[in-house]
Structure formats: C-alpha cells, structure tokens
C-alpha cells in the first residue's frame, strides 16, 4: 500500500490509506486520550475526548473516527483542544461516583489516569450528584451503572467482536444504562468470556470473583499460558502473597496470539487451585483400604513397584514439556496412551501425505486471503480460536470458509461460504474441493461446492483444523485429505489446533497406542481422569496402579498408590502450543510437584529407545470410513465449554455458569416421548432430549458437562472417538 | 395591509379544498402530471439538472442543496437504492410537514416518485413521527390509492420505473429526525446517529445508497418539474429560492402555518401575516428557526428568513418554526423548557450532549428558582462551548437557546439571581 505523510503536532508521520489519525498518532508516540476507542473495537466516536484540531476544519474532530488524508495537518495539543478535552472530562466526572477507595478498578482505571492528565483541575459542579443506582449481577459479571461512563466498549465487544449481543443500552440520554437485554446474563446467552470486563475503562463491569478482593497495584502479575485447552492463550495471573486473586487477559496489550481474549475457563477457571477436591496427601492401599502416607514412603513404594516392570502409561496432555520429558525418561515412551490419540491419528495421516508432522503457526492465517476452517464446535473446545477466526474476518477482512457438519453461532455469521454436509460426506466433500483446485473446469454437480471452490481459486489459502475433527473415526483420513488438499492451493498452510494444551509434545515424544494394546505390568495414570480422558476405557489388569493427580478423581478409589501433584497454575515450564514454545510461569508455592517426585525416580535405561518407525508415504487423499445404516444416527459427544477439562467440576466460579447435560436431536429424528434410550454397541443411556432444528438430520449431539460413569460406560469401546459414533435411539 | 404582495399558494395549493387528501381531488387539480412529465419526457439526469437549476435547498434544517444530494446518490452504483422521506417532525413548535401529509399526501408521494426516478431508487420509506397516528392513516390510504391507480408498484405509467413505498412509524424519539439515526431506527436498531462519513447517499439504509429528504422539500419537487427550475429559482431569496412554510406559534394573534417566499423578513411574518402580538404587547424575543435556534431580540427581527441571512445574524433557519415571546414571558423559563426537551430527547451516545443537557437543565432550573449565582452564567456558556463538540446536530445545537438567552438577556438572568425568584411568577 502507498503510504503518505500527515503532520501531527508538527511531526511528519507516515500513514496508510484507511488509517485513522489516532492510529497514526499512536504509532508515532503521540498520545491522544481516549475512552470509547479501543484498538480491538470498531471506532464509535461517542466519548469526544480524543478531539483534535485539523487545519481547515471549522470544528474539532474526533481523532478516532477521522481518516488520515494526505497532507493533513493535525494539532493535538492546542489551547482550544485542551479546553475542549477538559470540558468533556469534566462532564464525565461531574456525576461519576467517587468510590475509588473501594473500586476494584482503582489503580488501573482509565478515567483516573485520563482525568489526572487531561481533566479540569477544579470542579464547578454544584448540583447534587445524579445517582444511577442500577446494579445488575450475573453469576460472574456485575454491572455497576453508577460507575459507567457509557463508552460502550462492552457493547461493541460483546455484540460485534464476540457475536453474542448480550449487552445493550436501555433508556435514553442521561438515564441510559448498560444491561443484558432482558436483565439477566444467563438468559441473554452470555458465554462469560469476560471480554467486556477486560475492556471496561472504569470499574463498571466487574469480575465478581475479584470484587473487593485486592488492589490492582500491589499484586504480583505473572504472564503465563492457560493450559485448559490447546489454544495456548497468554494470560496474566494476579496474585498477592502467594494467593491467586484473578486472571486478566488485557485485550490490546497482551502480546500472545490470543491478543488478550480469553474464555470462561481461562478467565475464571483459576480457582481450581482452591478446589475442595484437591488432594492433600499421598494415599496407599493397605489391606484393601486407602491410607494416608508420607511422600517419602510413597516414593519408596513407587520405586519398588515400578522397578524392572513394564509400565502402562496413561497421559493427560496438559503437562509441561519438562514433565513429559521426565515422564518419558522414568516410565518409557513405548507403552503409552493418551487423550491426544485422535489428534495423533490426524497427524499420522497428515504425515503420510506430507512427509512431516509439522503444522503451521496460528499467525499464518493472517498472511492468507482465505481461511478454510474444518471442524465443528470449535467455540466449545477452543473458544478463543473461534473468536480469533471471527476477528480475522471482522478486523482483517479475511475470507472465512467452513467445512463441517453442525452450524456454528460464532463463525457462520461471518463466514463467506460454508459447506455443512452430512458427517459421512466430509471426506468426499473435501475431495470435490481437491478436484476443483486441480482442474478449473471441474464441476462437482453441487452448486454450493462449486461456488466454494470458486471462492478459493487464486487465493492464498490457510487451513484451520480444530474441534471435534480429532475425535472422529476418520481423523487419520481427514489428516491425509487436508494434507493433500493443502498441497494443491496457493499458500496451503495448515494450522491444527490441538484439543489439549500440550498434545503436540505428547504425540511427538511418545509412541501412542490404543489402550487395549498396552501390555505392561503396572498402570501409571498421570494427571488424567479415566472417565473424562479415556471414556469407555478400563484400566488394563495390572499388578499395581499408580495415580498422579491434583484432585480426588473417581479413579482414586481404584488406585493402589495416589500421589498428589500441582495444577498448571502452580507450574513453571514450557508447553508446545500451536504458536511454538509457550511459557508457563508462576510465583505460587506448591506442596507437591510432579517434577520433583519424578526426579527422585531412577531413569529407565532400556538402551536406545527405538525411534518411531518411518511412516509409509502415500500420495492420495483419505478414504471415507463413516457409513450409516437406515435408522442410525451419528452421535457427537461434546463436552460443554465450561466442562472441558472438568473445569466446572473443580472451579467454583465456573460451576456457577456450567452448562447442562442434554441430548440434541433434529425435530424429525426425535421421538414423541420425553426421554430417549440411546444405544451404542452394547452401551445404553437413558437421557432427556431437546429438539433443536440446528442439528442436521441424521445426527445427534450429546452435550455433557462432565463425563460421568454412565456416559463413560455407554461409550465403551469407542475411544478415542467422540464424534461420528453410530447410534440408535428408542423411545423410553 | 399596504405593500403586502399576496403570493400565489404553491405548497399549500390544495389544502383548503374539500377532501384534499384523496387521489381524486389531487388528480382533478393536475396531480401526478409532473410525474408523467418526468417519466415520459425527461431522463433521470434531466430531473436532477432541473432540481439543481431550481436551487432548492433541503427544508429539514441543514439546507443542503437537494439537487446535489440526488446527483451523489444517482452516481453511486450500489443496488438497490432507497428513497426515504423524513417525516419525523418532532421539535416543539414545528408543525409544517404535518399540513402537507395530512392534507396533501399525494404531493409528497409524487415528489418521492420523481426523486426516486431521478436517483434510481427502487424502494421508499416514509419515516413518520410516532405521534402522528392520523397522518399514518392518511398516508397509508393515499399509498393504497396510488397503487390502485398505478402510480406505485411495478412499471409505473408503463415505463421501466418501479417503486414501492412504505410508511414506517417511529417510536417517539426526536433524535430519529437526524438522518443517520433515522436509518438506524428504520433498520430496527436503537435510534442513534452514525459516524459520518460515509454519508447516507453512499451507505445508508442497510449500507446501501439512501436519499433522505424532508417532507416539505419533496412537496416542492412536483412544482419544479411542472413549471421548471428557472421559474422556481425566481421565487424569494436568490441563493435559496422557493416557497417556504413558516409555522408561527407563541404570543401572536394568528398562529399557524404560513407559506411565504423564502427570505420574507421576520418582522413582516410576525406583524403582518401572523397579526402581531396578542393584546398588542411588546415583543420580547423570537426563536426564528425552531427550538434549537439562538434567540433574537426585538431589535433584530428585520432579518430576512432564509439560510444565509439568519446564519449571518448568529442563529439559523432550521425548520423555519417561529416562536414568539412577549414582554410577559420569562426568558429563563423559556430556555429551561427548551433545554429540558433536549435533555429528554438526547440519545445518550456522546458525552457532551448526554451530560451537557442535564447540567444545563440543572443550572437554568436553579437560576429560575432563584438559587443561582453569577458564576453559573459563565458555567452555562462554557458548557455550551463544550457541547459544540457533540456527535450529531442535536447536541451541537441543543445549547443554543440557553446560551443565546444568557448572552442576549443577561440582565434578566441577573435579576433572577438578585431577587432570588422569578420576577414574572405571579402570585
């Protein structure tokens, strides 16, 4: 793009077409105060604090809405501008409540700072303060309208960026106030991502978990990486005297790939540390009963039991690299399984075609013109990723194309084109796209697919694979197909967003097997929960079962030795996320440390552990595997956003907004009864259902908040599949 | 009344006839002939040229040249385009548009049709003030009649031109008279102004090109087509010609809507057409252009009522609504009433308007109640200066009645402060 010059305060600045004066000034170190402007939001021009003088314009203009033009001469610091600014700030301050001593925002409040720097030095307001005593409390968010300056950042954040439209303005003029549309957060469909709280310049939108808890200026601020899913979001954890007080994203300041956006888990799930289900001491089974023992004793028993034995390793994939490497050294890599098995299968297929397992960084979607998103329910599993995809369209003008089965509330409204097909046809649909990319005259016989292909031609394309794809029986075949397709478009970067924080390291370090193939003598489960991470899997018969876990999980009762470990908020280390090595940091003290326990165990020297065998290369896309007989439905078992990684089970905050367990059926597939009996293989589940026309015919979605025993038993033999499961329904 | 030239009634030519709101009466008096002429004999460009030649300026308040607006809209290539009539006449003492759409709705419809033809608009909306239920009935009936006679719908008068027209009732917000807020409201959103640019002619309703014209402006269009832009430009002031409706209210003997050439002196309107001040009292002050105009004193009323002359006099023509106060009226009270109106109608989007109107109300009320001080007057002027930086025209003008009253009637404000009460309050 051709740049041009504008003069701001006598300084010649380079500007690009479409930029606003405020953006140019910001880049050149010229500060213009703002309230309603936020770099992640569409400019509103409402607060009128960023007024500047433009040569030739009779009135003062708001810098946030003024597009820079060649040879524009702007002054941001004249007497006239300063007076106007102070006048506007005076108007805001007149009726602003002076609750600073007890306001949670105090110390990082933008009104305090801007008022101090640019406001009037003396108040002329003699009228009684106009109170706006409207407080709206949700389970996690509270709106105190008395402190609100009506900048509307929250409304734009919620409605436009997040696509939720929960918040709005009620009433008019000086009586206007912010509220969820029908006064209730839960009923208005709030996802509790906390972005509105983050962008609020004052203390009006509050994090209720932090309310009256501490002062922003005296807390220890630690940047770390959230390990509740594979998105790898950078988050600031604020703590005081070793106690976590809150998590903040700092939208617009955060330099992580998530740019400060968080989801309900990252924003409020931190209190898993203080869960009353935390395990406090090691337990050992003596005469059939679990007894408390000291760590030293536990270590002694552990050393004894594993010495010379082959280990069945069950890994949960939210561990740090350091821990995983230590686990590999102590327990070996050959006889392991993990909840990332599906993701591993996908990468295996990908590798067979590409010759490498290496996928691309998330930022590669910003270099592309078109982003093809493959997968469903990204907004549940990796909520921030779906948000970033949405913003790539809204802010960067990318063309978003979807291939999937189920509609997505977040992405469909901004998608340029979407191919929602039957789950059995995903691979065939991708193959049509491949043929269309190879042969420009190709016609698939389906107009939707043809327009889809047309909108990719000549464009630089990136692929994002995420969500339930990795839990499909076709994961490996989809991996092949995506790899094959990516070689046939311009650009062709592939971003695979892992389901768990360190899935990448797990699949690269361990030679993962199906649990049924494990043939060791001792079971070791690290960080996992069988029912959640390995639904339908039973621990193999073994001499001894060791459990490393931060919580009292249902597995504790079946273990012989239980050793408590820390949760990720208490860890230092790194993880391999989509965007490379990410740092996990903490200032918290911990009682038990997985790394310390492991380092006291002898390193296993089984000679040179055989490296992964060369994969056979194939040069063709994958094959369709899914079939369905008449009367069968394809079931997707989906953990709710709040329930992913059991966050809502251990976090009190998140439990308050937890979702429900319900079966969603297309009205045409639904029986007349209230409950249905769901049958998968030998498994049966009696469950209530809801008719949902957004679920395509022939599919069913079982939303669960937590993988309980009955769900796990129902899914017997399905692991690692959670999607595309053939099932039958019967009236009950 | 010597020297008074009785002007031919143009805009109000039909209103005195019986059943003037029906299409039969309108047709009998030469109605829809201009439309016929425009569609059959003129190209859209000719129509725009004719309107540009006429020098017609928007009658809604801003006085933007109508021909120019149409030219911009016609030049935009996005489809479909929309033609919107702004009938959200909500300012106190403004009641000129109502006469037209209640008594002569077909003149408005014909004007819209010609405008839509000139700019290439396919759909039209009349955004009607929510408090005009009778107007709504009349307009809907008139639109029905026009459909029946083939003036609306597909292939009007056998040409390629098609146009559908709908009435959209507002929900009682004055701000929706601002064109971008009107468009937001039309889209079903909260009525709040949008950032300009882009202007509605390029990105308006549903972000498509949209022409927004005032009722009175559109009622002029059939006249211009019928008799030519050149003839039209000869009426009234040379730089903003045409007939103008002046609604006169307040302490005059004959309040009402007067059609006079643009540029008729204010004194002539008050003393000759409206019959002078009630009980022949002394005139005190006049708000010459609606509730948001600056006040004029009795010495300043020789000004011609047109856009440039009133701007030169430090006030504005606005909608042309004339509010007359006599010597028994309290200017502080008048200013209070007006600013209370704006406080109530401010949408709350921008700080200066939302907070400024409220502060002004509190200040002026305190003075009116005798609790004020002299510094308050300076505060009023300074708040008014800040309000100049509002988002839209509402806030930019809302402080005018108060600030101008303080400037021109400072003595009266000081009397309130010194006496500790309103000197005009009886009993």
Tab-separated table of C-alpha atoms in Angstrom, chain A residues 381-590:
chain	number	residue	atom	x	y	z
A	381	UNK	CA	-13.435	-26.805	22.718
A	382	UNK	CA	-11.149	-23.913	21.772
A	383	UNK	CA	-13.392	-20.871	22.309
A	384	UNK	CA	-10.648	-18.322	21.788
A	385	UNK	CA	-9.628	-19.847	18.466
A	386	UNK	CA	-13.137	-19.471	17.111
A	387	UNK	CA	-13.133	-15.880	18.336
A	388	UNK	CA	-9.823	-15.129	16.632
A	389	UNK	CA	-11.157	-16.624	13.412
A	390	UNK	CA	-14.183	-14.376	13.699
A	391	UNK	CA	-11.972	-11.357	14.258
A	392	UNK	CA	-9.779	-12.271	11.300
A	393	UNK	CA	-12.869	-11.653	9.200
A	394	UNK	CA	-14.130	-8.574	11.009
A	395	UNK	CA	-10.829	-6.796	11.529
A	396	UNK	CA	-8.534	-8.100	8.836
A	397	UNK	CA	-11.073	-8.764	6.101
A	398	UNK	CA	-10.127	-12.421	5.619
A	399	UNK	CA	-12.442	-14.700	3.744
A	400	UNK	CA	-13.651	-17.425	6.073
A	401	UNK	CA	-14.928	-20.688	4.635
A	402	UNK	CA	-16.273	-23.519	6.715
A	403	UNK	CA	-16.418	-27.222	6.107
A	404	UNK	CA	-18.291	-29.069	8.789
A	405	UNK	CA	-21.419	-30.767	9.938
A	406	UNK	CA	-23.045	-28.516	12.514
A	407	UNK	CA	-23.838	-24.812	12.331
A	408	UNK	CA	-21.651	-22.525	14.401
A	409	UNK	CA	-23.105	-19.452	16.056
A	410	UNK	CA	-19.743	-17.697	16.145
A	411	UNK	CA	-18.445	-18.391	12.696
A	412	UNK	CA	-21.436	-18.797	10.420
A	413	UNK	CA	-22.485	-15.177	10.768
A	414	UNK	CA	-19.157	-14.003	9.364
A	415	UNK	CA	-18.411	-16.914	7.045
A	416	UNK	CA	-18.043	-16.083	3.375
A	417	UNK	CA	-19.209	-19.532	2.415
A	418	UNK	CA	-19.959	-22.699	4.297
A	419	UNK	CA	-20.300	-26.316	3.352
A	420	UNK	CA	-22.331	-28.034	6.023
A	421	UNK	CA	-22.662	-31.636	4.949
A	422	UNK	CA	-23.563	-34.980	6.420
A	423	UNK	CA	-20.738	-36.288	8.557
A	424	UNK	CA	-20.304	-39.283	6.272
A	425	UNK	CA	-19.584	-36.929	3.413
A	426	UNK	CA	-16.884	-34.744	4.888
A	427	UNK	CA	-14.063	-36.516	3.092
A	428	UNK	CA	-15.926	-36.749	-0.186
A	429	UNK	CA	-16.697	-33.055	0.000
A	430	UNK	CA	-13.038	-32.255	0.582
A	431	UNK	CA	-12.185	-34.457	-2.364
A	432	UNK	CA	-14.502	-32.432	-4.573
A	433	UNK	CA	-12.613	-29.348	-3.467
A	434	UNK	CA	-9.326	-31.060	-4.302
A	435	UNK	CA	-10.548	-31.926	-7.781
A	436	UNK	CA	-11.821	-28.387	-8.212
A	437	UNK	CA	-8.444	-26.970	-7.274
A	438	UNK	CA	-6.615	-29.251	-9.704
A	439	UNK	CA	-8.957	-28.832	-12.630
A	440	UNK	CA	-10.504	-25.423	-13.155
A	441	UNK	CA	-13.220	-26.862	-15.362
A	442	UNK	CA	-14.267	-29.424	-12.749
A	443	UNK	CA	-17.882	-29.459	-11.707
A	444	UNK	CA	-18.966	-31.392	-8.659
A	445	UNK	CA	-22.604	-31.327	-9.624
A	446	UNK	CA	-23.342	-29.408	-6.451
A	447	UNK	CA	-23.636	-25.651	-6.809
A	448	UNK	CA	-22.625	-24.968	-3.224
A	449	UNK	CA	-19.410	-26.910	-3.568
A	450	UNK	CA	-18.668	-25.260	-6.904
A	451	UNK	CA	-19.039	-21.748	-5.501
A	452	UNK	CA	-16.945	-22.797	-2.553
A	453	UNK	CA	-14.199	-23.942	-4.907
A	454	UNK	CA	-14.521	-20.796	-6.962
A	455	UNK	CA	-14.016	-18.593	-3.947
A	456	UNK	CA	-10.720	-20.348	-3.196
A	457	UNK	CA	-9.208	-20.169	-6.653
A	458	UNK	CA	-6.235	-17.876	-6.964
A	459	UNK	CA	-6.447	-17.011	-3.279
A	460	UNK	CA	-3.774	-17.667	-0.728
A	461	UNK	CA	-5.409	-20.267	1.464
A	462	UNK	CA	-4.729	-21.370	5.024
A	463	UNK	CA	-6.479	-24.262	6.732
A	464	UNK	CA	-7.510	-24.408	10.338
A	465	UNK	CA	-8.392	-27.828	11.657
A	466	UNK	CA	-9.884	-27.905	15.124
A	467	UNK	CA	-12.768	-29.011	17.253
A	468	UNK	CA	-14.373	-32.420	17.039
A	469	UNK	CA	-12.474	-33.495	13.916
A	470	UNK	CA	-9.789	-35.129	16.067
A	471	UNK	CA	-12.378	-37.245	17.815
A	472	UNK	CA	-13.826	-38.634	14.630
A	473	UNK	CA	-13.146	-42.196	13.454
A	474	UNK	CA	-11.970	-40.549	10.263
A	475	UNK	CA	-9.313	-38.389	11.948
A	476	UNK	CA	-6.445	-40.037	10.119
A	477	UNK	CA	-8.231	-39.957	6.769
A	478	UNK	CA	-9.132	-36.300	7.239
A	479	UNK	CA	-5.470	-35.692	8.057
A	480	UNK	CA	-4.464	-37.222	4.750
A	481	UNK	CA	-7.132	-35.339	2.847
A	482	UNK	CA	-6.288	-31.967	4.350
A	483	UNK	CA	-2.595	-32.525	3.703
A	484	UNK	CA	-3.311	-33.493	0.111
A	485	UNK	CA	-5.593	-30.521	-0.386
A	486	UNK	CA	-3.149	-28.086	1.171
A	487	UNK	CA	-0.547	-29.041	-1.428
A	488	UNK	CA	-2.934	-28.068	-4.163
A	489	UNK	CA	-3.757	-24.499	-3.202
A	490	UNK	CA	-1.712	-21.312	-3.095
A	491	UNK	CA	-0.105	-20.902	0.312
A	492	UNK	CA	-1.527	-24.046	1.800
A	493	UNK	CA	-0.590	-23.561	5.440
A	494	UNK	CA	-2.317	-25.893	7.875
A	495	UNK	CA	-2.992	-24.957	11.459
A	496	UNK	CA	-4.072	-27.872	13.596
A	497	UNK	CA	-5.349	-26.635	16.925
A	498	UNK	CA	-4.751	-29.414	19.428
A	499	UNK	CA	-7.557	-30.252	21.806
A	500	UNK	CA	-5.317	-30.084	24.880
A	501	UNK	CA	-2.563	-27.712	25.854
A	502	UNK	CA	0.395	-29.948	25.198
A	503	UNK	CA	-0.995	-32.533	22.815
A	504	UNK	CA	1.777	-31.671	20.393
A	505	UNK	CA	4.568	-32.631	22.757
A	506	UNK	CA	2.756	-35.794	23.781
A	507	UNK	CA	2.309	-37.025	20.235
A	508	UNK	CA	5.864	-36.152	19.333
A	509	UNK	CA	7.521	-37.653	22.392
A	510	UNK	CA	5.528	-40.816	22.962
A	511	UNK	CA	4.644	-43.661	20.719
A	512	UNK	CA	0.965	-43.681	21.440
A	513	UNK	CA	-1.034	-46.873	21.376
A	514	UNK	CA	-4.649	-47.690	21.790
A	515	UNK	CA	-5.287	-48.529	25.476
A	516	UNK	CA	-6.214	-52.069	24.504
A	517	UNK	CA	-2.751	-52.623	23.065
A	518	UNK	CA	-1.000	-51.786	26.313
A	519	UNK	CA	0.748	-54.848	27.688
A	520	UNK	CA	2.614	-53.674	30.790
A	521	UNK	CA	2.547	-54.772	34.404
A	522	UNK	CA	1.964	-51.520	36.236
A	523	UNK	CA	-0.589	-48.838	35.389
A	524	UNK	CA	0.536	-45.255	35.764
A	525	UNK	CA	-2.049	-42.524	35.186
A	526	UNK	CA	-0.623	-39.029	35.083
A	527	UNK	CA	-2.890	-36.043	35.592
A	528	UNK	CA	-5.733	-37.829	33.932
A	529	UNK	CA	-9.222	-38.900	34.745
A	530	UNK	CA	-10.202	-42.126	33.097
A	531	UNK	CA	-13.817	-41.301	32.512
A	532	UNK	CA	-13.051	-37.867	31.090
A	533	UNK	CA	-9.878	-38.506	29.109
A	534	UNK	CA	-10.422	-42.127	28.200
A	535	UNK	CA	-14.195	-42.562	28.151
A	536	UNK	CA	-15.175	-46.181	27.895
A	537	UNK	CA	-11.679	-47.421	28.661
A	538	UNK	CA	-10.977	-49.654	31.612
A	539	UNK	CA	-7.553	-49.858	33.165
A	540	UNK	CA	-5.786	-52.985	31.992
A	541	UNK	CA	-5.359	-55.728	34.559
A	542	UNK	CA	-2.102	-54.968	36.287
A	543	UNK	CA	-0.169	-55.677	39.427
A	544	UNK	CA	-0.320	-52.184	40.641
A	545	UNK	CA	-1.960	-48.877	39.697
A	546	UNK	CA	-0.329	-45.539	40.404
A	547	UNK	CA	-2.237	-42.294	40.075
A	548	UNK	CA	-0.686	-38.837	39.863
A	549	UNK	CA	-3.456	-36.339	40.233
A	550	UNK	CA	-4.148	-32.917	41.689
A	551	UNK	CA	-7.716	-33.854	42.625
A	552	UNK	CA	-9.774	-36.555	44.238
A	553	UNK	CA	-10.910	-38.055	40.974
A	554	UNK	CA	-13.257	-41.032	40.747
A	555	UNK	CA	-10.167	-43.061	39.861
A	556	UNK	CA	-8.706	-42.642	43.335
A	557	UNK	CA	-10.878	-45.429	44.659
A	558	UNK	CA	-9.441	-47.857	42.132
A	559	UNK	CA	-5.772	-46.935	42.597
A	560	UNK	CA	-3.162	-48.591	44.753
A	561	UNK	CA	-0.974	-45.564	45.157
A	562	UNK	CA	-2.108	-41.965	44.732
A	563	UNK	CA	0.390	-39.136	44.648
A	564	UNK	CA	-0.869	-35.554	44.608
A	565	UNK	CA	0.564	-33.136	42.059
A	566	UNK	CA	0.121	-29.461	41.287
A	567	UNK	CA	-2.297	-27.860	38.842
A	568	UNK	CA	-0.878	-25.876	35.931
A	569	UNK	CA	-1.263	-22.561	37.718
A	570	UNK	CA	1.403	-23.719	40.136
A	571	UNK	CA	3.863	-24.785	37.463
A	572	UNK	CA	6.912	-23.313	35.793
A	573	UNK	CA	7.883	-24.661	32.433
A	574	UNK	CA	7.002	-24.639	28.770
A	575	UNK	CA	4.435	-26.243	26.505
A	576	UNK	CA	4.397	-26.778	22.752
A	577	UNK	CA	1.361	-24.857	21.571
A	578	UNK	CA	0.211	-24.013	18.064
A	579	UNK	CA	2.352	-20.908	18.251
A	580	UNK	CA	5.552	-22.657	19.276
A	581	UNK	CA	7.049	-22.876	22.711
A	582	UNK	CA	4.877	-21.132	25.270
A	583	UNK	CA	5.944	-20.239	28.754
A	584	UNK	CA	4.141	-21.334	31.870
A	585	UNK	CA	5.120	-19.300	34.898
A	586	UNK	CA	4.067	-18.906	38.445
A	587	UNK	CA	5.053	-17.284	41.703
A	588	UNK	CA	2.911	-19.625	43.766
A	589	UNK	CA	4.369	-22.040	46.288
A	590	UNK	CA	3.327	-25.622	45.860
